PDB file of C-alpha atoms and ligand atoms in Angstrom:
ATOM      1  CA  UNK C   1     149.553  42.041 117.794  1.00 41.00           C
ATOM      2  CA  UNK C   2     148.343  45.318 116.962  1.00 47.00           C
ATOM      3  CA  UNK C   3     145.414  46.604 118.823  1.00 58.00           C
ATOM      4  CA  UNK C   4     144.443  45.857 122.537  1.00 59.00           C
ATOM      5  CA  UNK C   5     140.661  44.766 122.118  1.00 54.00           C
ATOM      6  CA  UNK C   6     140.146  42.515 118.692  1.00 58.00           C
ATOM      7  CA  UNK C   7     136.796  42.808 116.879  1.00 62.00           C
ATOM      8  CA  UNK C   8     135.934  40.303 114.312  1.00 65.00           C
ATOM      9  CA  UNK C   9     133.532  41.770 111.147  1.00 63.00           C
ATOM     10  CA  UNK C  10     130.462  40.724 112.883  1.00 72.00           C
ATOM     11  CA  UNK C  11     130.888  42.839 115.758  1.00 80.00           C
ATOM     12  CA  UNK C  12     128.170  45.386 115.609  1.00 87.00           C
ATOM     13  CA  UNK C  13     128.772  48.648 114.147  1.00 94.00           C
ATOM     14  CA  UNK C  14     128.841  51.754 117.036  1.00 96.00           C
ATOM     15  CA  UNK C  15     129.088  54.141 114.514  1.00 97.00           C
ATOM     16  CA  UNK C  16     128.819  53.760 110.624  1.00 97.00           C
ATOM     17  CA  UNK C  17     129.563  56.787 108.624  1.00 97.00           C
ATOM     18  CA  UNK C  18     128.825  57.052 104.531  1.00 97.00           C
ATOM     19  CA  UNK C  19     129.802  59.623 102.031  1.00 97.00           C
ATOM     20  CA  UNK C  20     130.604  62.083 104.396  1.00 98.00           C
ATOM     21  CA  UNK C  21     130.660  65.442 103.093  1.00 98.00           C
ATOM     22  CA  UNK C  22     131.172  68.743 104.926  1.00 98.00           C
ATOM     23  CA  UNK C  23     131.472  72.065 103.791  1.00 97.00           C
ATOM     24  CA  UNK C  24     131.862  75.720 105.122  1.00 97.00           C
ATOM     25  CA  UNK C  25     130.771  77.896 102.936  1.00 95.00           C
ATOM     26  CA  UNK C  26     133.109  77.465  99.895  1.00 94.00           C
ATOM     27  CA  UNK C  27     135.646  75.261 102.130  1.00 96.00           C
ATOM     28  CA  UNK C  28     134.791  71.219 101.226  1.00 97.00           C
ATOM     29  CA  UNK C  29     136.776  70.147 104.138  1.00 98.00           C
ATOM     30  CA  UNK C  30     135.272  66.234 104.326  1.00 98.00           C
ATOM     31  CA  UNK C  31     135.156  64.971 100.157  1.00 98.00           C
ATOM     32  CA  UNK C  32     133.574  61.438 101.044  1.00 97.00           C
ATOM     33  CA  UNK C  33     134.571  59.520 103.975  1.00 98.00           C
ATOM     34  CA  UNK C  34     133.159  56.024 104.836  1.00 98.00           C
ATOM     35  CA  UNK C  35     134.606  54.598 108.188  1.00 98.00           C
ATOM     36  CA  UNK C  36     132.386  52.016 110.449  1.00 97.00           C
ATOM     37  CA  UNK C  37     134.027  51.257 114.246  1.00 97.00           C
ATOM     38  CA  UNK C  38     132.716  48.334 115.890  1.00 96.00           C
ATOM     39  CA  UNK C  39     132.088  47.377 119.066  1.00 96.00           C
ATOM     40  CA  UNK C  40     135.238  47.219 121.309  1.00 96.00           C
ATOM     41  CA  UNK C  41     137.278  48.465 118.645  1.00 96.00           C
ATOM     42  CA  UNK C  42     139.608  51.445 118.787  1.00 97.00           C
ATOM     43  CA  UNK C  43     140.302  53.156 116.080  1.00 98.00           C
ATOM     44  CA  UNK C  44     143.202  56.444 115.573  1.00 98.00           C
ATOM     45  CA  UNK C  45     142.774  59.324 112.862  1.00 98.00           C
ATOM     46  CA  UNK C  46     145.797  60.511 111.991  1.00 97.00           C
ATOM     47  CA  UNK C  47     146.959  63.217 109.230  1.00 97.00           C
ATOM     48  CA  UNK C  48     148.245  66.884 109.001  1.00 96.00           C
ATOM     49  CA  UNK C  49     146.920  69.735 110.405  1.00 95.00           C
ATOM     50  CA  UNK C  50     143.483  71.074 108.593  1.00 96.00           C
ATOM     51  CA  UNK C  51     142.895  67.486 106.928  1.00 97.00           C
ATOM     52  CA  UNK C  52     139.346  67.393 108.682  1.00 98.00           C
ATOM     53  CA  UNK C  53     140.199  65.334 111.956  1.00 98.00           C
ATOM     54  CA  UNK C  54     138.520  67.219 114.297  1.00 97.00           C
ATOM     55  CA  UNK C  55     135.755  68.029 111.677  1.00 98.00           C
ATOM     56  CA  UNK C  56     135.210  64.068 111.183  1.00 98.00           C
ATOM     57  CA  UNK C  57     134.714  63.294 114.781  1.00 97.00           C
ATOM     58  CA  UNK C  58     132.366  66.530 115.231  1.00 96.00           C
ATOM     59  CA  UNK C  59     130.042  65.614 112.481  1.00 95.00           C
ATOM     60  CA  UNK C  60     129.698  62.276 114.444  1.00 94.00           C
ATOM     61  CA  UNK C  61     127.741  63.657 117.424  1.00 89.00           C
ATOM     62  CA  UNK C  62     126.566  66.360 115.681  1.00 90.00           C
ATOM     63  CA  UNK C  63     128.391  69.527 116.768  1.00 92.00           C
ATOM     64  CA  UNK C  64     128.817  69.883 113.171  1.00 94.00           C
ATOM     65  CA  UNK C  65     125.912  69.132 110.618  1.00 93.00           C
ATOM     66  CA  UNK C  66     127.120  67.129 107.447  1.00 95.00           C
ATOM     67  CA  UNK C  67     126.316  68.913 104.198  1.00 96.00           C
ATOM     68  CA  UNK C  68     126.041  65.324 102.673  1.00 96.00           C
ATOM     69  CA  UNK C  69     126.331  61.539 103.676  1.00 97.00           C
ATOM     70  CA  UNK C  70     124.757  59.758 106.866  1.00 96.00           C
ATOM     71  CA  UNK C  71     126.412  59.146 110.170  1.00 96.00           C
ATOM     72  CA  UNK C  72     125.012  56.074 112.219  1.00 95.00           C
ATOM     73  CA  UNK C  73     125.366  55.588 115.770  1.00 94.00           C
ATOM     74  CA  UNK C  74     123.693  52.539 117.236  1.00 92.00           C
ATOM     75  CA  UNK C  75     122.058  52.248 113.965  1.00 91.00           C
ATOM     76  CA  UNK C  76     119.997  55.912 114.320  1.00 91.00           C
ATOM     77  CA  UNK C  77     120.628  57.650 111.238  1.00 93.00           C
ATOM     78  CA  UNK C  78     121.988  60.873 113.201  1.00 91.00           C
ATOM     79  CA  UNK C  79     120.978  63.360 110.178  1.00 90.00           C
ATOM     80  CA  UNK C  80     117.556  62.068 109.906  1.00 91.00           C
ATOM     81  CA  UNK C  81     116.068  65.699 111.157  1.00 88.00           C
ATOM     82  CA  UNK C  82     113.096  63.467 113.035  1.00 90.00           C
ATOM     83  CA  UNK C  83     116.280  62.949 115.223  1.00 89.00           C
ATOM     84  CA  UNK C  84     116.542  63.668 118.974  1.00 88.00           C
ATOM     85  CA  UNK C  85     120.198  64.560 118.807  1.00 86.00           C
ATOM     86  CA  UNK C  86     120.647  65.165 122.433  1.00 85.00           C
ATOM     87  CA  UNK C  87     119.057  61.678 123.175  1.00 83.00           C
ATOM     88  CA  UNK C  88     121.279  60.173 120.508  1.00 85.00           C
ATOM     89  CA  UNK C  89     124.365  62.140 122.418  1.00 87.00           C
ATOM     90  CA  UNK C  90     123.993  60.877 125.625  1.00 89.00           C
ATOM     91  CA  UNK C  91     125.864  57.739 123.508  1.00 92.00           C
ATOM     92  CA  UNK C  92     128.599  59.401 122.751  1.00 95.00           C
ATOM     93  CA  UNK C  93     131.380  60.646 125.226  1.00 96.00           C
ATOM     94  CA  UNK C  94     133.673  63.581 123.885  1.00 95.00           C
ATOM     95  CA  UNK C  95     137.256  64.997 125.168  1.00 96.00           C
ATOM     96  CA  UNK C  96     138.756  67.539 123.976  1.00 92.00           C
ATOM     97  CA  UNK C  97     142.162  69.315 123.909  1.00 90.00           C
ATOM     98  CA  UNK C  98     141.239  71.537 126.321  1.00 89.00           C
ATOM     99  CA  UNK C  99     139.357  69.977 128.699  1.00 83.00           C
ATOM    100  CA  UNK C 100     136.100  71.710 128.835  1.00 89.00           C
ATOM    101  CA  UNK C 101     135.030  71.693 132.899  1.00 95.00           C
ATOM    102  CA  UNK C 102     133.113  73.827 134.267  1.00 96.00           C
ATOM    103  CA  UNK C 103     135.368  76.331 136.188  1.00 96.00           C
ATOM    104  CA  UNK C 104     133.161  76.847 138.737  1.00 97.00           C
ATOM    105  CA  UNK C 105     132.475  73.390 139.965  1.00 97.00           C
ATOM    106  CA  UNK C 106     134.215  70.325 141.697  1.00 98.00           C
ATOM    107  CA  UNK C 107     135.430  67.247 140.329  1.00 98.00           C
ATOM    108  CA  UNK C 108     132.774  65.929 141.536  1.00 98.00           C
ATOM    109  CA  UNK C 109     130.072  68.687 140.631  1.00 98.00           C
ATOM    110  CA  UNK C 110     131.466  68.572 136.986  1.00 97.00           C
ATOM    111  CA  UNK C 111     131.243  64.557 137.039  1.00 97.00           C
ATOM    112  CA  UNK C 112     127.280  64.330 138.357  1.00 98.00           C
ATOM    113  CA  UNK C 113     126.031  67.196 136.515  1.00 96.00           C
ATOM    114  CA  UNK C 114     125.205  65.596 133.530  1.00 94.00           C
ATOM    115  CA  UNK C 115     124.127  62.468 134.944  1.00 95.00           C
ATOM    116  CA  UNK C 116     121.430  64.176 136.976  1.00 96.00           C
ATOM    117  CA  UNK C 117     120.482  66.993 134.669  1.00 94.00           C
ATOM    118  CA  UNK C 118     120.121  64.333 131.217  1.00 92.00           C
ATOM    119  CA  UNK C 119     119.955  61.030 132.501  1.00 94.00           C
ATOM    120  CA  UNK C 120     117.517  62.289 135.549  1.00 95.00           C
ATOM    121  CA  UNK C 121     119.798  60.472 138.185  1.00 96.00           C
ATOM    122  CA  UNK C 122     119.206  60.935 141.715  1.00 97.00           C
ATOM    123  CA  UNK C 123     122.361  62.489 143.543  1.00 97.00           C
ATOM    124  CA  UNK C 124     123.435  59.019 145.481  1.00 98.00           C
ATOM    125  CA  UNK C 125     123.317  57.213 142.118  1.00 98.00           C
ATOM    126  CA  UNK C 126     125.285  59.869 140.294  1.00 98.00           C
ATOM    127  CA  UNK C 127     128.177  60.275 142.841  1.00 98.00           C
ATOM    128  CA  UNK C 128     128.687  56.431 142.934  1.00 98.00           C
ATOM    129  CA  UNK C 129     128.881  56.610 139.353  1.00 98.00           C
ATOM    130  CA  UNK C 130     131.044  59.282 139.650  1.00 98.00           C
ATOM    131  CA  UNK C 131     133.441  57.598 142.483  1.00 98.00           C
ATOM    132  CA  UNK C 132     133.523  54.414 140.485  1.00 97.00           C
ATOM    133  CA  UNK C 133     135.039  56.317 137.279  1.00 97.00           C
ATOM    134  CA  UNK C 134     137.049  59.159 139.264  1.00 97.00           C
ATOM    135  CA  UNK C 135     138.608  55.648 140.656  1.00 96.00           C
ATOM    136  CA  UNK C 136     139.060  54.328 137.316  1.00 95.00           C
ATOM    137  CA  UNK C 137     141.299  57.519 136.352  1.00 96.00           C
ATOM    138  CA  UNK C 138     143.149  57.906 139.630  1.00 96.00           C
ATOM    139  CA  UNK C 139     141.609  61.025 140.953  1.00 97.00           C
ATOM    140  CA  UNK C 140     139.400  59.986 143.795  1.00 96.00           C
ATOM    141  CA  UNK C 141     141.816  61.908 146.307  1.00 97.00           C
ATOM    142  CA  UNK C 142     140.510  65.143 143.946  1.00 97.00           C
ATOM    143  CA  UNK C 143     137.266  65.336 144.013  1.00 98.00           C
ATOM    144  CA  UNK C 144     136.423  68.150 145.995  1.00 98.00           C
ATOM    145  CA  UNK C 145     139.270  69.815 144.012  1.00 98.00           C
ATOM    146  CA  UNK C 146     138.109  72.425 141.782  1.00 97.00           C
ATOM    147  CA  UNK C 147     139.523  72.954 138.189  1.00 97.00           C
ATOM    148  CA  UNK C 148     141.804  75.386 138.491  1.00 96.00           C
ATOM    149  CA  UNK C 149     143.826  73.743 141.373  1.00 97.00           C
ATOM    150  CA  UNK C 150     144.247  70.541 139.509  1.00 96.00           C
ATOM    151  CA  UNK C 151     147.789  69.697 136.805  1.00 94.00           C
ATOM    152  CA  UNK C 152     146.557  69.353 132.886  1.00 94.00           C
ATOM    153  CA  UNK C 153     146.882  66.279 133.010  1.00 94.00           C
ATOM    154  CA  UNK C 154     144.232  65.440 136.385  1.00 95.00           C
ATOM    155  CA  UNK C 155     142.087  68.046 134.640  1.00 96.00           C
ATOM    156  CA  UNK C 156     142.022  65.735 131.144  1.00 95.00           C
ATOM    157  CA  UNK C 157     141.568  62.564 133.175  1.00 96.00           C
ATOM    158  CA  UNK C 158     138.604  64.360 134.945  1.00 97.00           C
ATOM    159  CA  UNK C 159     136.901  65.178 131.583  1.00 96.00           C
ATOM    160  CA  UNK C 160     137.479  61.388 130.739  1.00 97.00           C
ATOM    161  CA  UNK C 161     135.644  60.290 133.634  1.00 97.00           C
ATOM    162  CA  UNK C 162     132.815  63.200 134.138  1.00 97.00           C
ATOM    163  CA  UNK C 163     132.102  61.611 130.178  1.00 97.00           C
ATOM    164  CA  UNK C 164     132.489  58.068 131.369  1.00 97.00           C
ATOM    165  CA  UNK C 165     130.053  58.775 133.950  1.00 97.00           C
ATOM    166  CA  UNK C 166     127.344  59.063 130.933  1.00 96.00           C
ATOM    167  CA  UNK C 167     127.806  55.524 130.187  1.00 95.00           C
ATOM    168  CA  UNK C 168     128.946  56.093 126.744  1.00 96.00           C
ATOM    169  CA  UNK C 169     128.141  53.374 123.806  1.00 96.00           C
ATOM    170  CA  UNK C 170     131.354  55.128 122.472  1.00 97.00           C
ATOM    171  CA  UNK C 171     134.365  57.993 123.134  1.00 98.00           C
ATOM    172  CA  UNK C 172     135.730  60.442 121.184  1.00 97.00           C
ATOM    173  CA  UNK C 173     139.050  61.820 121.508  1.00 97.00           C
ATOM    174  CA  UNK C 174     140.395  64.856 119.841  1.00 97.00           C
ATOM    175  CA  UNK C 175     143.988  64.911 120.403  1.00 95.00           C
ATOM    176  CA  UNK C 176     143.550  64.620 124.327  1.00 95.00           C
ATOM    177  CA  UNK C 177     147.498  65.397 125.312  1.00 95.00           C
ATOM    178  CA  UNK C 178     148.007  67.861 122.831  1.00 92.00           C
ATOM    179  CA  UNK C 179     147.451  70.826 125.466  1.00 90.00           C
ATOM    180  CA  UNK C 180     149.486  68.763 128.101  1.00 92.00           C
ATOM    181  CA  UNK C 181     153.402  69.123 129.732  1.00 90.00           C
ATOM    182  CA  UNK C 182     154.949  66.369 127.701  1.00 90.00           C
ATOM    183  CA  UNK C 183     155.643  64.809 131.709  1.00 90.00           C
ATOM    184  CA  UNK C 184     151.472  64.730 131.970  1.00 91.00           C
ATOM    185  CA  UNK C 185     150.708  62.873 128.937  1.00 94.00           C
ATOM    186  CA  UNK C 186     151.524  59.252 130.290  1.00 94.00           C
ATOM    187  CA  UNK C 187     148.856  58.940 133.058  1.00 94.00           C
ATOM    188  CA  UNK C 188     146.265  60.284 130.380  1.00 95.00           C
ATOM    189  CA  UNK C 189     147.560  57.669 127.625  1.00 96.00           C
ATOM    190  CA  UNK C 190     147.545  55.097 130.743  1.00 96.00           C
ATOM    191  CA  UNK C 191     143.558  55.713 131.095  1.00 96.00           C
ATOM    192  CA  UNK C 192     142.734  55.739 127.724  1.00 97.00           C
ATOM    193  CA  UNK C 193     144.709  52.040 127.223  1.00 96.00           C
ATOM    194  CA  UNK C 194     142.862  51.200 130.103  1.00 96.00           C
ATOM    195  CA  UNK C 195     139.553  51.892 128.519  1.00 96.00           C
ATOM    196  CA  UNK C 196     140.402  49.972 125.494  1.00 96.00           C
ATOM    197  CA  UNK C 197     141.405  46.950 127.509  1.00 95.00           C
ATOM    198  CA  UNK C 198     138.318  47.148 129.374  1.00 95.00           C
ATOM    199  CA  UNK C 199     136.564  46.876 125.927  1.00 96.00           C
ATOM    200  CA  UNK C 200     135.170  50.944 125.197  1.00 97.00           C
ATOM    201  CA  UNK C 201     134.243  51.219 122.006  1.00 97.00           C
ATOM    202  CA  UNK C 202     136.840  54.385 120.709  1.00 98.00           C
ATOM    203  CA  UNK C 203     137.583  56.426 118.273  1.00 98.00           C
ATOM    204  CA  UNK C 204     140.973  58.920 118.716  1.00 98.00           C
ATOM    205  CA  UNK C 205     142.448  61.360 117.142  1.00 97.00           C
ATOM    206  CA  UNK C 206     146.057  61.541 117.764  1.00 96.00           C
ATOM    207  CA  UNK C 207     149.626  62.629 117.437  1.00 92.00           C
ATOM    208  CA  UNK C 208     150.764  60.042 119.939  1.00 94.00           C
ATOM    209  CA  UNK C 209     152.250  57.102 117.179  1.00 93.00           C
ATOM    210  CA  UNK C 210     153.498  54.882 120.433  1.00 93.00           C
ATOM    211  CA  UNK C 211     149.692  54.586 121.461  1.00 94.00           C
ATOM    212  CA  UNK C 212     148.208  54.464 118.027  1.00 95.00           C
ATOM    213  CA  UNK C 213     150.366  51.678 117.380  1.00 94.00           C
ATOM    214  CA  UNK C 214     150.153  49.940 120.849  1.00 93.00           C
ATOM    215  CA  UNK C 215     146.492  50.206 121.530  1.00 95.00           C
ATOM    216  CA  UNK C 216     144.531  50.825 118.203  1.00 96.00           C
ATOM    217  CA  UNK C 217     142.945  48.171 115.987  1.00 95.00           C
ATOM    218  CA  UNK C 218     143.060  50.150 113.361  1.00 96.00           C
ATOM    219  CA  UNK C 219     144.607  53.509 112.023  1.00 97.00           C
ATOM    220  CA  UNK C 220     143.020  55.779 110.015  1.00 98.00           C
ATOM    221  CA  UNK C 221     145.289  58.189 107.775  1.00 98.00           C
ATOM    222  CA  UNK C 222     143.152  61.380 106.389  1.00 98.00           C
ATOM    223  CA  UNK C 223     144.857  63.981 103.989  1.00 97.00           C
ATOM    224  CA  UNK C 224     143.045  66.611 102.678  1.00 97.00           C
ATOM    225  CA  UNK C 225     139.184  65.479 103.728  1.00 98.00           C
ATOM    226  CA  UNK C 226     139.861  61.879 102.227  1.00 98.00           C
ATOM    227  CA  UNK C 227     140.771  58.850 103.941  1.00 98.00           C
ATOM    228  CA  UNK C 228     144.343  58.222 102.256  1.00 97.00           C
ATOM    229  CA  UNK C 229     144.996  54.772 104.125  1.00 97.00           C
ATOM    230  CA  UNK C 230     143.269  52.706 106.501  1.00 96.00           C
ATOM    231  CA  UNK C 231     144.743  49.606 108.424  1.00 96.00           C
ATOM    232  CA  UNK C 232     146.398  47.986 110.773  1.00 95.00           C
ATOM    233  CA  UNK C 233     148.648  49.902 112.813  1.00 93.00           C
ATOM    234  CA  UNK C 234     152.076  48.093 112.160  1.00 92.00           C
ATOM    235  CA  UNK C 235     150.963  48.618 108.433  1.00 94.00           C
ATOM    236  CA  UNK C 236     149.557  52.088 108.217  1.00 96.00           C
ATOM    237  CA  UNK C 237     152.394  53.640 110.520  1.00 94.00           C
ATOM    238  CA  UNK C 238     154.888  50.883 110.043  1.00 93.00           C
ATOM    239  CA  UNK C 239     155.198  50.151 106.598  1.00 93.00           C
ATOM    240  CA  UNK C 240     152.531  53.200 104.929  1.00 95.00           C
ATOM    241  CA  UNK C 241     151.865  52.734 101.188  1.00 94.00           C
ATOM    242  CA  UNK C 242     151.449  56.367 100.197  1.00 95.00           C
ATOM    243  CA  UNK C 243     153.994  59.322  99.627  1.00 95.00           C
ATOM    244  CA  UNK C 244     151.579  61.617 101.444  1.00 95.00           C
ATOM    245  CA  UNK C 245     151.569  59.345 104.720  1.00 95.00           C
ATOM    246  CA  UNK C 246     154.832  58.653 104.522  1.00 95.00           C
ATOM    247  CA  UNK C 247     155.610  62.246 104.368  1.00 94.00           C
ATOM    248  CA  UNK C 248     153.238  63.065 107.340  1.00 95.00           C
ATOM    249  CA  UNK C 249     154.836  59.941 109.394  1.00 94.00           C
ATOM    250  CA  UNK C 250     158.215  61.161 108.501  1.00 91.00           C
ATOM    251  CA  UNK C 251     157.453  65.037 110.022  1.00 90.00           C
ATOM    252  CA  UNK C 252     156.052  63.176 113.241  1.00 89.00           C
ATOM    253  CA  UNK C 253     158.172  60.820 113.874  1.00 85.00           C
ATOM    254  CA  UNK C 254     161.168  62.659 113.252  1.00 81.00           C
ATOM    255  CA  UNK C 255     160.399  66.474 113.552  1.00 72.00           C
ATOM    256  CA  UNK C 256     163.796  67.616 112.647  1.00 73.00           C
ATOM    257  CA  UNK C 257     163.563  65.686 109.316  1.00 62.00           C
ATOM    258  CA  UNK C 258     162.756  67.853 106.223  1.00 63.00           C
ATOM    259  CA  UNK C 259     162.107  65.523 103.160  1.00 56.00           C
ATOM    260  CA  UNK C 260     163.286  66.289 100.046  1.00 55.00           C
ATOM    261  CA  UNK C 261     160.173  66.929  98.559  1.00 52.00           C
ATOM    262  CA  UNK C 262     159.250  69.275 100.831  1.00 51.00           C
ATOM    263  CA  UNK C 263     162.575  71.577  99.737  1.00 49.00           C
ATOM    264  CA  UNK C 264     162.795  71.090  96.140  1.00 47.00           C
ATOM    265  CA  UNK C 265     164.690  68.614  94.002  1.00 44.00           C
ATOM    266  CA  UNK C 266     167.415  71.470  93.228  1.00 44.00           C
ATOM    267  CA  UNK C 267     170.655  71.141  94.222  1.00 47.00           C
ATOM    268  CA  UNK C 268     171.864  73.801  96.529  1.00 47.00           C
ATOM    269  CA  UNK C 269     173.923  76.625  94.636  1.00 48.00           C
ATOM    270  CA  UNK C 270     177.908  75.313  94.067  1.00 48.00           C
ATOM    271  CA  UNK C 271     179.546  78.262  95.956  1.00 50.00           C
ATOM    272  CA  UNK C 272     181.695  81.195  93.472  1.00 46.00           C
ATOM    273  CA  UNK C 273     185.037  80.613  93.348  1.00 48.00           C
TER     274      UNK C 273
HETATM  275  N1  LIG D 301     133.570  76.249 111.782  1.00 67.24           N
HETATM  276  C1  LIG D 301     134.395  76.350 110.730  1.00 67.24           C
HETATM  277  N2  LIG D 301     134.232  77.307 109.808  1.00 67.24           N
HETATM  278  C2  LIG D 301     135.040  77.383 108.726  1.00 67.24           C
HETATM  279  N3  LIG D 301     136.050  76.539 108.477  1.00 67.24           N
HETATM  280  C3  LIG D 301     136.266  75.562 109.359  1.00 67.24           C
HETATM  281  C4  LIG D 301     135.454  75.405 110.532  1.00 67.24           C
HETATM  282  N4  LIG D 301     135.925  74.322 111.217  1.00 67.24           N
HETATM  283  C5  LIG D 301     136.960  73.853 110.517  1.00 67.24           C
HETATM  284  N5  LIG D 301     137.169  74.579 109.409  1.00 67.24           N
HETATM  285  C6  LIG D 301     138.216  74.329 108.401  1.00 67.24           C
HETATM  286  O1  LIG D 301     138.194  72.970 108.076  1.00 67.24           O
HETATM  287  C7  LIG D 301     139.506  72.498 107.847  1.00 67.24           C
HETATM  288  C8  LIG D 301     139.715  71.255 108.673  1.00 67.24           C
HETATM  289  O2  LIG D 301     139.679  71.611 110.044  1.00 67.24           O
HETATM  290  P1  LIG D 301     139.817  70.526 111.196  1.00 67.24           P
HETATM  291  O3  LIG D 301     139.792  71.296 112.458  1.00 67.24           O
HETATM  292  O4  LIG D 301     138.802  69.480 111.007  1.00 67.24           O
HETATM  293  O5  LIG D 301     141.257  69.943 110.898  1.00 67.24           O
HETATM  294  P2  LIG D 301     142.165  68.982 111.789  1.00 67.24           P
HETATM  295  O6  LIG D 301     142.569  67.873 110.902  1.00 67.24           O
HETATM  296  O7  LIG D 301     141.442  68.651 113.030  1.00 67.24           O
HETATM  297  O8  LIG D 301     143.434  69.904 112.093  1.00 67.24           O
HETATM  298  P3  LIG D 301     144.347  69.991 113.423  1.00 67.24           P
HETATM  299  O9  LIG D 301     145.289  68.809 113.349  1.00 67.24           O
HETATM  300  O10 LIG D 301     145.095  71.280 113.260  1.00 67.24           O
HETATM  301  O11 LIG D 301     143.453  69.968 114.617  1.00 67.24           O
HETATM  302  C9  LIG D 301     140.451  73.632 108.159  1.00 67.24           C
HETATM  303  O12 LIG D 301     140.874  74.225 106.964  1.00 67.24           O
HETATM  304  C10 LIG D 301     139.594  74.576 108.955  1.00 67.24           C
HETATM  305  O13 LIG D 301     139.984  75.905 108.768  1.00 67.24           O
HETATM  306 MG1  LIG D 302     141.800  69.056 115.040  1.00 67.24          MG
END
């Protein structure tokens, strides 16, 4: 079975992007993507370097404005300039690569900031929040810790739970264990399945093809600001129906490989006798 948390079509769309189009400058990085994740579901973006991963999931909560389309989260038109973005945020959890706390505060200070500043929760309610999600990620024994004196990988799982604390309608992952000590990436992959069991509604970009496969209902494969191919993750990564994923899979899976197409079709030179 692929996929840890299986959505029918009815579920209701968490986000529902159309005719996505984003440009800098002269760059058209996104040329038209449509994607809708449902409730529960998890989805993985995959695809090369510079395809528009990270640019996708940005334009989703708005760190990046679309030059064209409409992005729906919980059925609020997010471009609609009427907006209140940072309302419509407080929906949407983000991690990052690197994980973005504040240096200067505990766990614990990082993980009740938010909830008291934006969600106007008294201190009590905020650290029980807090203890119930640094729980959830293994790190209540850290939560006086600050930053700098915690591994990569306790730092990551802290930036999951200071944005679980925000009761997200949906996460976003941008290659979370790219930044990590191959030994660290586990326990973070470990709390992210464990999100998607418990039913979070996700959307991942990732290099990790074990998890993708394991935990996603669906993979997404984007080349070159398109969505290439889009299915299930036995399909899409298993058995992928274009050269240019196949290609991609190939280079991940396999690092040391080097397809032919990649060096030519020309035989090498017949040495001089
Ligand atoms: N703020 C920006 N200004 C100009 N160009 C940008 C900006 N952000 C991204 N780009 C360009 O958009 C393209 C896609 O970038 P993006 O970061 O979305 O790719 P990606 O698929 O996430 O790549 P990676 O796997 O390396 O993280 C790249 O060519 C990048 O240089
Ligand atoms: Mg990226």
């Amino acid at each position: 079975m692929s996929g840890v948390s299986p959505t029918t079509p009815t579920d209701p769309p968490v986000v529902q992007i159309s005719g996505l189009y984003k440009s800098f400058g002269t760059v058209d990085v996104l040329k038209g993507i449509d994607l809708t994740v449902r409730e529960r579901e998890v989805v993985c973006v995959i695809g090369p370097s510079g395809s528009g991963k990270s640019t996708l999931l940005r334009c989703v909560n708005l760190l990046e404005r679309p030059t064209q389309g409409v992005v729906e989260l919980l059925g609020i038109d997010v471009t609609d300039p009427d907006v209140d973005i940072d309302r419509v945020r407080t929906h949407v959890g983000m991690v990052f690569q690197s994980f973005n706390l504040f240096a200067h505060h505990t766990v614990m200070g990082n993980l009740i900031l938010a909830q008291r500043k934006v969600l106007k929760r008294s201190k009590a309610e905020a650290e029980e929040v807090a203890w119930a999600n640094l729980r959830q990620v293994g790190l209540e024994d850290r939560a006086t810790f600050y930053p700098a004196e915690l591994s990569g990988g306790q730092q990551q799982r802290a930036a999951i739970a200071r944005a679980l604390s925000m009761n997200p309608a949906l996460m976003l992952f941008d290659e979370p264990t790219s930044a990590l000590d191959p030994e660290l990436v586990g326990d973070v992959l470990a709390v992210m399945r464990d999100l998607a069991l418990g039913g979070m509604t996700m959307l991942v970009v990732t290099h990790e093809m074990a998890f993708a496969r394991d935990v996603s209902d669906r993979v997404v494969f984007m080349d070159d600001g398109v969505i290439v191919e889009e299915g299930p993750a036995a399909q899409v990564i298993g058995s992928p129906s274009t050269d240019r994923a196949r290609i991609f899979l190939k280079r991940v899976l396999d690092p040391t490989h080097i397809d032919d197409s990649e060096i030519g079709e020309t035989e090498p030179d017949e040495p001089a006798d």
